[in-house]
C-alpha cells in the first residue's frame, strides 16, 4: 500500500524557533495528479483520499509564533502539497520532479533510401546515453495569497536537464554536447501571474503551456519516460516522447488566458498568444496575435471516470515577400478509466501548422500551406504497484501542391511509433519505468527509416 507523503522538513524549524514543525499528508491535488498519471490505482487513490481527510480532521492547529516587533502575530505551517509553508495569508510552495534513463537507440546506417526530411526515426549507428526522458527535471515556485477577495499568485517554473547542451540553435534545449567541462541547460518555461475568485474563474498572464495539444501531451504515457529518443548520440534536455508521432508539441508560450469556473464538470479556456513565425517557411512580419481555446469535461458515468476535451488554434501569418496565410488546427480526445484500465484516444487536424513542432514544415518556400493530421491510441492497466501500458500513434503531413512535391521529394509523409511500457511504484514519490519503442519515418517518395530503442530508469515527483 502506498503511504501518504511526509512533507515536513527539519529545515522548516529554522524559520522560527518557536514554531513546531508539522507534517502534512498528500492532498487531493497531488493525489489526483498521481492517479491521472497511472502511478496510483483507483483503490489506492480512494484510500489515500480517505486517509488524508482523516488526518486533516485529527491534526491539531498549528501554534502561533512569537509576535514580531510590530506586534502582529503570524502562523507558520506546512503547505498541503509540494514542500513549503504558509505564513499569515501568504503561501510559498516548491514542487518538482527529477528523472533519468539509460536509453539505447538502434538506428539504420545512412543510405539513399532512408533519407526523410522531417523524419524522427534515427538514421545512424547505435548509441547509448544516460539522459532525461520527455520531461526534463523541473522546480516550480509559487507564491499565492488572497487580497480583497481575489486569489492571486506568482508562478515560476525552471526546467533543468541532466545533459550538457551546446546553446546553439535552440538555447537551453539546443543539441547536446557530451564533452567534459560543459553545463546542462536550464529552460525557464514558466513565468506567469494569476488572479481569480469563485464564480469568476481565473486569468493567467505570462508564459505557460499552450491550450492546443496540451491534453494530448499531458495524457501521453511517454511523458513520464522516453518515447522516441531523437538525438541520442548527443542528447539535449529531452527526448521526443510521442511528439511528432501522434501530436504537435503544444509548447510554452506568452499568453493572456481566461478560464471559466467549473460548471457541472465543464471548464472552458480562451487566450490570446504571442504570434509565432514559421520555422521553415518564408520570412514573416506578423501583426496580429494568435488565438487558442480549450473545452474540457470531467465526470463519471456509472463507474466510468471520463475526461473529454477539444481545443483549437488560429494565427494569421504576414509573409514579407508573398501572400499572407492563416494557420489553424484542432484536437479532440477522450480518457476513460474503468477499474484498473485507462484508455486514451486523441486526434488532430491542421492546415498551415506543420508537424512535430508548431510551424515546422507548415508551408513550402512560398508560403503555400501544408495540411497535417494525426492520432494516438493508448491503454494502461494497473495492478497494485505494477502498471503495463502500450500505445500507437502517427503524424501525417501533406504537400502544399504539385510544385511542392517536385521541389521536396523526401519530405516526411508519416512518422509513427509503437510503445510498450512497464512501471513499478517504488514509493509514493518514485516510479521505476522500462520501455520499448519502435519508430518509423516514411517520405512521400517512398524513402523510409526505422529505429528501435529501449529505456530504463526512474522519475520522482514531490
Tab-separated table of C-alpha atoms in Angstrom, residues 54-207:
chain	number	residue	atom	x	y	z
A	54	UNK	CA	-8.995	11.748	8.488
A	55	UNK	CA	-5.514	13.131	9.143
A	56	UNK	CA	-6.598	16.673	8.371
A	57	UNK	CA	-9.546	16.381	10.777
A	58	UNK	CA	-7.358	14.964	13.557
A	59	UNK	CA	-4.405	17.326	13.099
A	60	UNK	CA	-4.034	19.929	15.853
A	61	UNK	CA	-3.996	23.567	14.902
A	62	UNK	CA	-0.511	24.973	14.372
A	63	UNK	CA	0.576	27.210	17.254
A	64	UNK	CA	1.321	30.862	16.548
A	65	UNK	CA	4.888	32.078	16.593
A	66	UNK	CA	6.106	34.815	18.858
A	67	UNK	CA	4.714	38.171	17.655
A	68	UNK	CA	7.184	40.287	15.718
A	69	UNK	CA	8.322	43.787	16.693
A	70	UNK	CA	5.281	45.331	15.062
A	71	UNK	CA	3.048	43.407	17.448
A	72	UNK	CA	1.405	41.329	14.726
A	73	UNK	CA	1.109	37.582	15.290
A	74	UNK	CA	1.931	35.160	12.439
A	75	UNK	CA	1.280	31.458	11.978
A	76	UNK	CA	3.687	29.144	10.177
A	77	UNK	CA	2.596	25.702	8.981
A	78	UNK	CA	3.393	23.262	6.181
A	79	UNK	CA	1.534	23.547	2.889
A	80	UNK	CA	-0.856	20.795	1.842
A	81	UNK	CA	1.113	19.767	-1.267
A	82	UNK	CA	4.652	20.125	-2.559
A	83	UNK	CA	7.112	21.409	0.017
A	84	UNK	CA	6.639	24.837	1.544
A	85	UNK	CA	4.913	26.825	4.229
A	86	UNK	CA	2.186	29.318	4.980
A	87	UNK	CA	2.947	32.494	6.890
A	88	UNK	CA	-0.097	34.577	7.642
A	89	UNK	CA	-2.170	34.709	4.450
A	90	UNK	CA	0.777	34.058	2.106
A	91	UNK	CA	1.700	30.573	0.851
A	92	UNK	CA	5.137	29.762	-0.560
A	93	UNK	CA	5.339	26.354	-2.229
A	94	UNK	CA	8.020	24.367	-4.025
A	95	UNK	CA	7.186	21.346	-6.187
A	96	UNK	CA	9.204	19.485	-8.754
A	97	UNK	CA	10.443	16.382	-10.479
A	98	UNK	CA	13.725	14.641	-11.303
A	99	UNK	CA	14.262	11.813	-13.783
A	100	UNK	CA	16.976	9.909	-15.602
A	101	UNK	CA	17.080	6.982	-18.029
A	102	UNK	CA	19.517	4.674	-19.734
A	103	UNK	CA	18.495	4.808	-23.404
A	104	UNK	CA	19.881	2.566	-26.152
A	105	UNK	CA	18.812	3.534	-29.672
A	106	UNK	CA	19.347	1.223	-32.653
A	107	UNK	CA	19.132	3.130	-35.953
A	108	UNK	CA	19.759	2.199	-39.566
A	109	UNK	CA	23.008	3.014	-41.373
A	110	UNK	CA	22.573	6.100	-43.611
A	111	UNK	CA	21.634	5.361	-47.229
A	112	UNK	CA	19.964	6.977	-50.217
A	113	UNK	CA	16.695	5.191	-49.415
A	114	UNK	CA	16.238	6.186	-45.759
A	115	UNK	CA	16.674	9.948	-46.047
A	116	UNK	CA	13.445	11.569	-44.768
A	117	UNK	CA	13.226	15.354	-44.314
A	118	UNK	CA	11.371	15.805	-41.047
A	119	UNK	CA	11.658	12.151	-40.063
A	120	UNK	CA	12.099	11.330	-36.382
A	121	UNK	CA	13.364	7.744	-36.674
A	122	UNK	CA	17.104	7.510	-36.017
A	123	UNK	CA	19.391	7.180	-39.037
A	124	UNK	CA	22.937	6.381	-37.918
A	125	UNK	CA	24.856	3.985	-35.743
A	126	UNK	CA	23.677	2.501	-32.461
A	127	UNK	CA	24.038	4.763	-29.433
A	128	UNK	CA	23.690	4.669	-25.661
A	129	UNK	CA	23.072	7.588	-23.326
A	130	UNK	CA	22.166	8.478	-19.759
A	131	UNK	CA	19.633	11.235	-20.263
A	132	UNK	CA	16.340	12.851	-19.372
A	133	UNK	CA	13.122	11.493	-20.786
A	134	UNK	CA	10.371	13.576	-22.386
A	135	UNK	CA	10.288	15.655	-19.197
A	136	UNK	CA	13.444	17.405	-18.078
A	137	UNK	CA	13.678	17.917	-14.345
A	138	UNK	CA	11.654	20.845	-13.035
A	139	UNK	CA	11.352	23.063	-9.987
A	140	UNK	CA	8.216	25.159	-9.648
A	141	UNK	CA	8.000	28.023	-7.160
A	142	UNK	CA	4.613	29.561	-6.367
A	143	UNK	CA	3.623	32.436	-4.107
A	144	UNK	CA	-0.135	32.747	-3.562
A	145	UNK	CA	-2.470	34.720	-1.333
A	146	UNK	CA	-5.944	36.254	-1.154
A	147	UNK	CA	-6.282	40.009	-1.411
A	148	UNK	CA	-9.604	41.836	-1.409
A	149	UNK	CA	-11.458	38.620	-2.190
A	150	UNK	CA	-9.165	37.723	-5.100
A	151	UNK	CA	-6.915	34.672	-5.186
A	152	UNK	CA	-3.664	35.907	-6.689
A	153	UNK	CA	-0.387	34.161	-7.414
A	154	UNK	CA	3.065	34.420	-8.964
A	155	UNK	CA	4.368	31.238	-10.616
A	156	UNK	CA	7.897	30.374	-11.794
A	157	UNK	CA	8.908	27.082	-13.446
A	158	UNK	CA	12.559	26.141	-14.061
A	159	UNK	CA	13.276	23.014	-16.133
A	160	UNK	CA	16.922	21.903	-15.868
A	161	UNK	CA	18.158	18.912	-17.845
A	162	UNK	CA	20.880	16.489	-16.766
A	163	UNK	CA	22.652	16.548	-20.138
A	164	UNK	CA	25.156	19.119	-21.416
A	165	UNK	CA	23.915	21.319	-24.256
A	166	UNK	CA	25.633	23.484	-26.864
A	167	UNK	CA	23.400	26.597	-26.562
A	168	UNK	CA	23.387	26.893	-30.373
A	169	UNK	CA	20.219	26.760	-32.441
A	170	UNK	CA	17.884	26.097	-29.538
A	171	UNK	CA	19.042	27.797	-26.361
A	172	UNK	CA	18.678	25.634	-23.263
A	173	UNK	CA	17.180	22.865	-25.411
A	174	UNK	CA	19.865	23.012	-28.101
A	175	UNK	CA	21.644	19.894	-29.425
A	176	UNK	CA	23.654	18.027	-26.821
A	177	UNK	CA	27.351	18.492	-26.184
A	178	UNK	CA	28.610	15.338	-24.410
A	179	UNK	CA	32.108	16.540	-23.501
A	180	UNK	CA	33.917	17.380	-20.307
A	181	UNK	CA	33.707	20.815	-18.673
A	182	UNK	CA	30.212	21.508	-20.062
A	183	UNK	CA	26.945	22.549	-18.384
A	184	UNK	CA	23.316	21.448	-18.529
A	185	UNK	CA	20.601	23.698	-19.883
A	186	UNK	CA	18.026	25.427	-17.681
A	187	UNK	CA	14.803	26.078	-19.580
A	188	UNK	CA	12.803	28.770	-17.739
A	189	UNK	CA	9.468	27.748	-19.238
A	190	UNK	CA	7.020	29.289	-16.804
A	191	UNK	CA	6.715	32.867	-15.578
A	192	UNK	CA	3.123	33.933	-15.073
A	193	UNK	CA	0.669	35.582	-12.692
A	194	UNK	CA	-2.881	34.520	-11.913
A	195	UNK	CA	-5.892	36.173	-10.322
A	196	UNK	CA	-9.379	34.811	-9.848
A	197	UNK	CA	-12.266	34.295	-7.481
A	198	UNK	CA	-15.174	31.845	-7.035
A	199	UNK	CA	-17.858	32.445	-9.630
A	200	UNK	CA	-15.476	34.458	-11.831
A	201	UNK	CA	-12.842	31.977	-12.949
A	202	UNK	CA	-9.155	32.753	-13.394
A	203	UNK	CA	-6.992	34.996	-15.565
A	204	UNK	CA	-3.427	33.985	-16.410
A	205	UNK	CA	-0.845	36.418	-17.814
A	206	UNK	CA	2.687	35.345	-18.715
A	207	UNK	CA	4.475	32.327	-20.177
